[in-house]
Amino acid sequence: MSHIKSNLDKLSREIPQDVQVVAVTKTRTEAEIMEAYEHGHRAFGENKVQEIKDKHPHLPEDIRWHFIGHLQTNKVKYIAPFVDMIHSADRLKVLKEINKQAARFERTISCLLQFHIAEEDSKFGFNMAEVEEMLGSSTFATLKNIRVDGVMGMATFTTDMDQIRREFRQLKGFYSQLKEGHFRHTSHFKEVSMGMTNDYQIAIEEGSTMVRIGSAIFGPRPVKT
Ligand SMILES: *Cc1c(COP(=O)(O)O)cnc(C)c1O
């Protein structure tokens, strides 16, 4: 059995059934993706528009594509026809554009609100005040072709596991606050997308419902030079 299949088996033994595994396929070949597909995996994630746009026509239609990277408004149109969920909705402007493009294709696109939880400035995302303001705005109320299913965040790139745990706990706290305050009767608002290869165990302990895992499935990515 290939390492991709055995890695998936290992993860499925380790990860609770109710936590979804999104297999992150950036830099991976179609052959590698097909190995995971043939093993029964269906949820795949990409972080670059160009890459997901190029790959998706060559791959089976029943793949559920998750977009997990920073999204520029002028590129939403390329993924709107087929993407299942966008994890990286980090400003009202991009949600408006996702709504507009989803409407053009007569679709509803599930989105997660990306929060900035890391110490680094470089990671995109809302803070709680911005989300509260957006959810209360009249513009937001007109967006009928998006569905807000939960939150997403990326922890600081560090070996300090306590810090990572604190950041995930904060994200789960934001989720609970929003659930209570805005989405109490919205059954599909239930996702907390957090955890990658190096921190998914902590993320699951802190209440993750979706982990985005690349290297632990497909092996280490070639280092950029
Ligand atoms: C690359 C990436 C992942 C997966 O990273 P691994 O460390 O390979 O598991 C998860 N989330 C996002 C947003 C990514 O860009």
PDB file of N, CA and C in Angstrom, residues 1-15 21-23 32-33 35-44 213 216-218:
ATOM      1  N   MET A   1       0.846  -1.205   0.000  1.00  0.00           N
ATOM      2  CA  MET A   1       0.000   0.000   0.000  1.00  0.00           C
ATOM      3  C   MET A   1       0.881   1.254   0.000  1.00  0.00           C
ATOM      4  N   SER A   2       0.459   2.251  -0.770  1.00  0.00           N
ATOM      5  CA  SER A   2       1.265   3.473  -0.866  1.00  0.00           C
ATOM      6  C   SER A   2       1.250   4.233   0.448  1.00  0.00           C
ATOM      7  N   HIS A   3       2.215   5.147   0.589  1.00  0.00           N
ATOM      8  CA  HIS A   3       2.267   5.909   1.844  1.00  0.00           C
ATOM      9  C   HIS A   3       1.046   6.820   1.973  1.00  0.00           C
ATOM     10  N   ILE A   4       0.498   7.297   0.851  1.00  0.00           N
ATOM     11  CA  ILE A   4      -0.669   8.193   0.936  1.00  0.00           C
ATOM     12  C   ILE A   4      -1.855   7.443   1.560  1.00  0.00           C
ATOM     13  N   LYS A   5      -2.089   6.235   1.079  1.00  0.00           N
ATOM     14  CA  LYS A   5      -3.196   5.442   1.629  1.00  0.00           C
ATOM     15  C   LYS A   5      -2.963   5.075   3.087  1.00  0.00           C
ATOM     16  N   SER A   6      -1.739   4.657   3.405  1.00  0.00           N
ATOM     17  CA  SER A   6      -1.512   4.282   4.809  1.00  0.00           C
ATOM     18  C   SER A   6      -1.568   5.507   5.724  1.00  0.00           C
ATOM     19  N   ASN A   7      -1.130   6.658   5.221  1.00  0.00           N
ATOM     20  CA  ASN A   7      -1.259   7.876   6.035  1.00  0.00           C
ATOM     21  C   ASN A   7      -2.726   8.228   6.296  1.00  0.00           C
ATOM     22  N   LEU A   8      -3.553   8.082   5.259  1.00  0.00           N
ATOM     23  CA  LEU A   8      -4.989   8.360   5.448  1.00  0.00           C
ATOM     24  C   LEU A   8      -5.598   7.395   6.455  1.00  0.00           C
ATOM     25  N   ASP A   9      -5.197   6.131   6.369  1.00  0.00           N
ATOM     26  CA  ASP A   9      -5.718   5.136   7.319  1.00  0.00           C
ATOM     27  C   ASP A   9      -5.299   5.468   8.745  1.00  0.00           C
ATOM     28  N   LYS A  10      -4.059   5.874   8.880  1.00  0.00           N
ATOM     29  CA  LYS A  10      -3.541   6.212  10.201  1.00  0.00           C
ATOM     30  C   LYS A  10      -4.321   7.405  10.773  1.00  0.00           C
ATOM     31  N   LEU A  11      -4.542   8.422   9.931  1.00  0.00           N
ATOM     32  CA  LEU A  11      -5.296   9.596  10.399  1.00  0.00           C
ATOM     33  C   LEU A  11      -6.726   9.231  10.757  1.00  0.00           C
ATOM     34  N   SER A  12      -7.333   8.345   9.960  1.00  0.00           N
ATOM     35  CA  SER A  12      -8.738   8.046  10.241  1.00  0.00           C
ATOM     36  C   SER A  12      -8.888   7.222  11.512  1.00  0.00           C
ATOM     37  N   ARG A  13      -7.821   6.492  11.887  1.00  0.00           N
ATOM     38  CA  ARG A  13      -7.861   5.802  13.178  1.00  0.00           C
ATOM     39  C   ARG A  13      -7.695   6.783  14.338  1.00  0.00           C
ATOM     40  N   GLU A  14      -6.931   7.841  14.063  1.00  0.00           N
ATOM     41  CA  GLU A  14      -6.537   8.750  15.132  1.00  0.00           C
ATOM     42  C   GLU A  14      -7.539   9.875  15.354  1.00  0.00           C
ATOM     43  N   ILE A  15      -8.195  10.293  14.277  1.00  0.00           N
ATOM     44  CA  ILE A  15      -9.048  11.481  14.333  1.00  0.00           C
ATOM     45  C   ILE A  15     -10.509  11.052  14.527  1.00  0.00           C
ATOM     46  N   VAL A  21     -11.580  15.714   7.736  1.00  0.00           N
ATOM     47  CA  VAL A  21     -10.209  15.926   7.281  1.00  0.00           C
ATOM     48  C   VAL A  21     -10.237  16.492   5.867  1.00  0.00           C
ATOM     49  N   VAL A  22      -9.734  17.711   5.711  1.00  0.00           N
ATOM     50  CA  VAL A  22      -9.568  18.289   4.379  1.00  0.00           C
ATOM     51  C   VAL A  22      -8.119  18.004   3.970  1.00  0.00           C
ATOM     52  N   ALA A  23      -7.962  17.245   2.891  1.00  0.00           N
ATOM     53  CA  ALA A  23      -6.615  16.889   2.433  1.00  0.00           C
ATOM     54  C   ALA A  23      -6.068  18.041   1.599  1.00  0.00           C
ATOM     55  N   GLU A  32      -1.126  12.043  -7.344  1.00  0.00           N
ATOM     56  CA  GLU A  32      -1.143  11.925  -5.873  1.00  0.00           C
ATOM     57  C   GLU A  32      -2.561  12.157  -5.341  1.00  0.00           C
ATOM     58  N   ILE A  33      -3.250  13.153  -5.906  1.00  0.00           N
ATOM     59  CA  ILE A  33      -4.622  13.428  -5.470  1.00  0.00           C
ATOM     60  C   ILE A  33      -5.508  12.212  -5.769  1.00  0.00           C
ATOM     61  N   GLU A  35      -4.718   9.147  -5.896  1.00  0.00           N
ATOM     62  CA  GLU A  35      -4.476   8.053  -4.947  1.00  0.00           C
ATOM     63  C   GLU A  35      -5.339   8.204  -3.704  1.00  0.00           C
ATOM     64  N   ALA A  36      -5.412   9.422  -3.215  1.00  0.00           N
ATOM     65  CA  ALA A  36      -6.263   9.666  -2.036  1.00  0.00           C
ATOM     66  C   ALA A  36      -7.730   9.482  -2.413  1.00  0.00           C
ATOM     67  N   TYR A  37      -8.088   9.933  -3.610  1.00  0.00           N
ATOM     68  CA  TYR A  37      -9.476   9.800  -4.087  1.00  0.00           C
ATOM     69  C   TYR A  37      -9.868   8.318  -4.178  1.00  0.00           C
ATOM     70  N   GLU A  38      -8.998   7.546  -4.793  1.00  0.00           N
ATOM     71  CA  GLU A  38      -9.316   6.124  -4.961  1.00  0.00           C
ATOM     72  C   GLU A  38      -9.388   5.387  -3.624  1.00  0.00           C
ATOM     73  N   HIS A  39      -8.773   5.958  -2.635  1.00  0.00           N
ATOM     74  CA  HIS A  39      -8.863   5.388  -1.295  1.00  0.00           C
ATOM     75  C   HIS A  39     -10.142   5.842  -0.585  1.00  0.00           C
ATOM     76  N   GLY A  40     -10.939   6.644  -1.280  1.00  0.00           N
ATOM     77  CA  GLY A  40     -12.237   7.049  -0.734  1.00  0.00           C
ATOM     78  C   GLY A  40     -12.297   8.473  -0.219  1.00  0.00           C
ATOM     79  N   HIS A  41     -11.193   9.192  -0.298  1.00  0.00           N
ATOM     80  CA  HIS A  41     -11.205  10.565   0.222  1.00  0.00           C
ATOM     81  C   HIS A  41     -11.870  11.504  -0.776  1.00  0.00           C
ATOM     82  N   ARG A  42     -12.673  12.461  -0.263  1.00  0.00           N
ATOM     83  CA  ARG A  42     -13.402  13.357  -1.170  1.00  0.00           C
ATOM     84  C   ARG A  42     -13.186  14.841  -0.906  1.00  0.00           C
ATOM     85  N   ALA A  43     -12.737  15.214   0.274  1.00  0.00           N
ATOM     86  CA  ALA A  43     -12.592  16.639   0.596  1.00  0.00           C
ATOM     87  C   ALA A  43     -11.134  17.063   0.425  1.00  0.00           C
ATOM     88  N   PHE A  44     -10.917  17.979  -0.529  1.00  0.00           N
ATOM     89  CA  PHE A  44      -9.557  18.435  -0.819  1.00  0.00           C
ATOM     90  C   PHE A  44      -9.474  19.945  -0.725  1.00  0.00           C
ATOM     91  N   ILE A 213      -5.075  19.128   6.434  1.00  0.00           N
ATOM     92  CA  ILE A 213      -3.815  18.391   6.572  1.00  0.00           C
ATOM     93  C   ILE A 213      -3.188  18.078   5.213  1.00  0.00           C
ATOM     94  N   ALA A 216       1.103  15.458   6.423  1.00  0.00           N
ATOM     95  CA  ALA A 216       0.892  14.168   7.103  1.00  0.00           C
ATOM     96  C   ALA A 216       0.182  13.167   6.203  1.00  0.00           C
ATOM     97  N   ILE A 217      -0.362  13.631   5.073  1.00  0.00           N
ATOM     98  CA  ILE A 217      -0.973  12.707   4.108  1.00  0.00           C
ATOM     99  C   ILE A 217      -0.023  12.440   2.933  1.00  0.00           C
ATOM    100  N   PHE A 218       0.506  13.525   2.365  1.00  0.00           N
ATOM    101  CA  PHE A 218       1.250  13.393   1.099  1.00  0.00           C
ATOM    102  C   PHE A 218       2.768  13.411   1.275  1.00  0.00           C
TER     103      PHE A 218
END
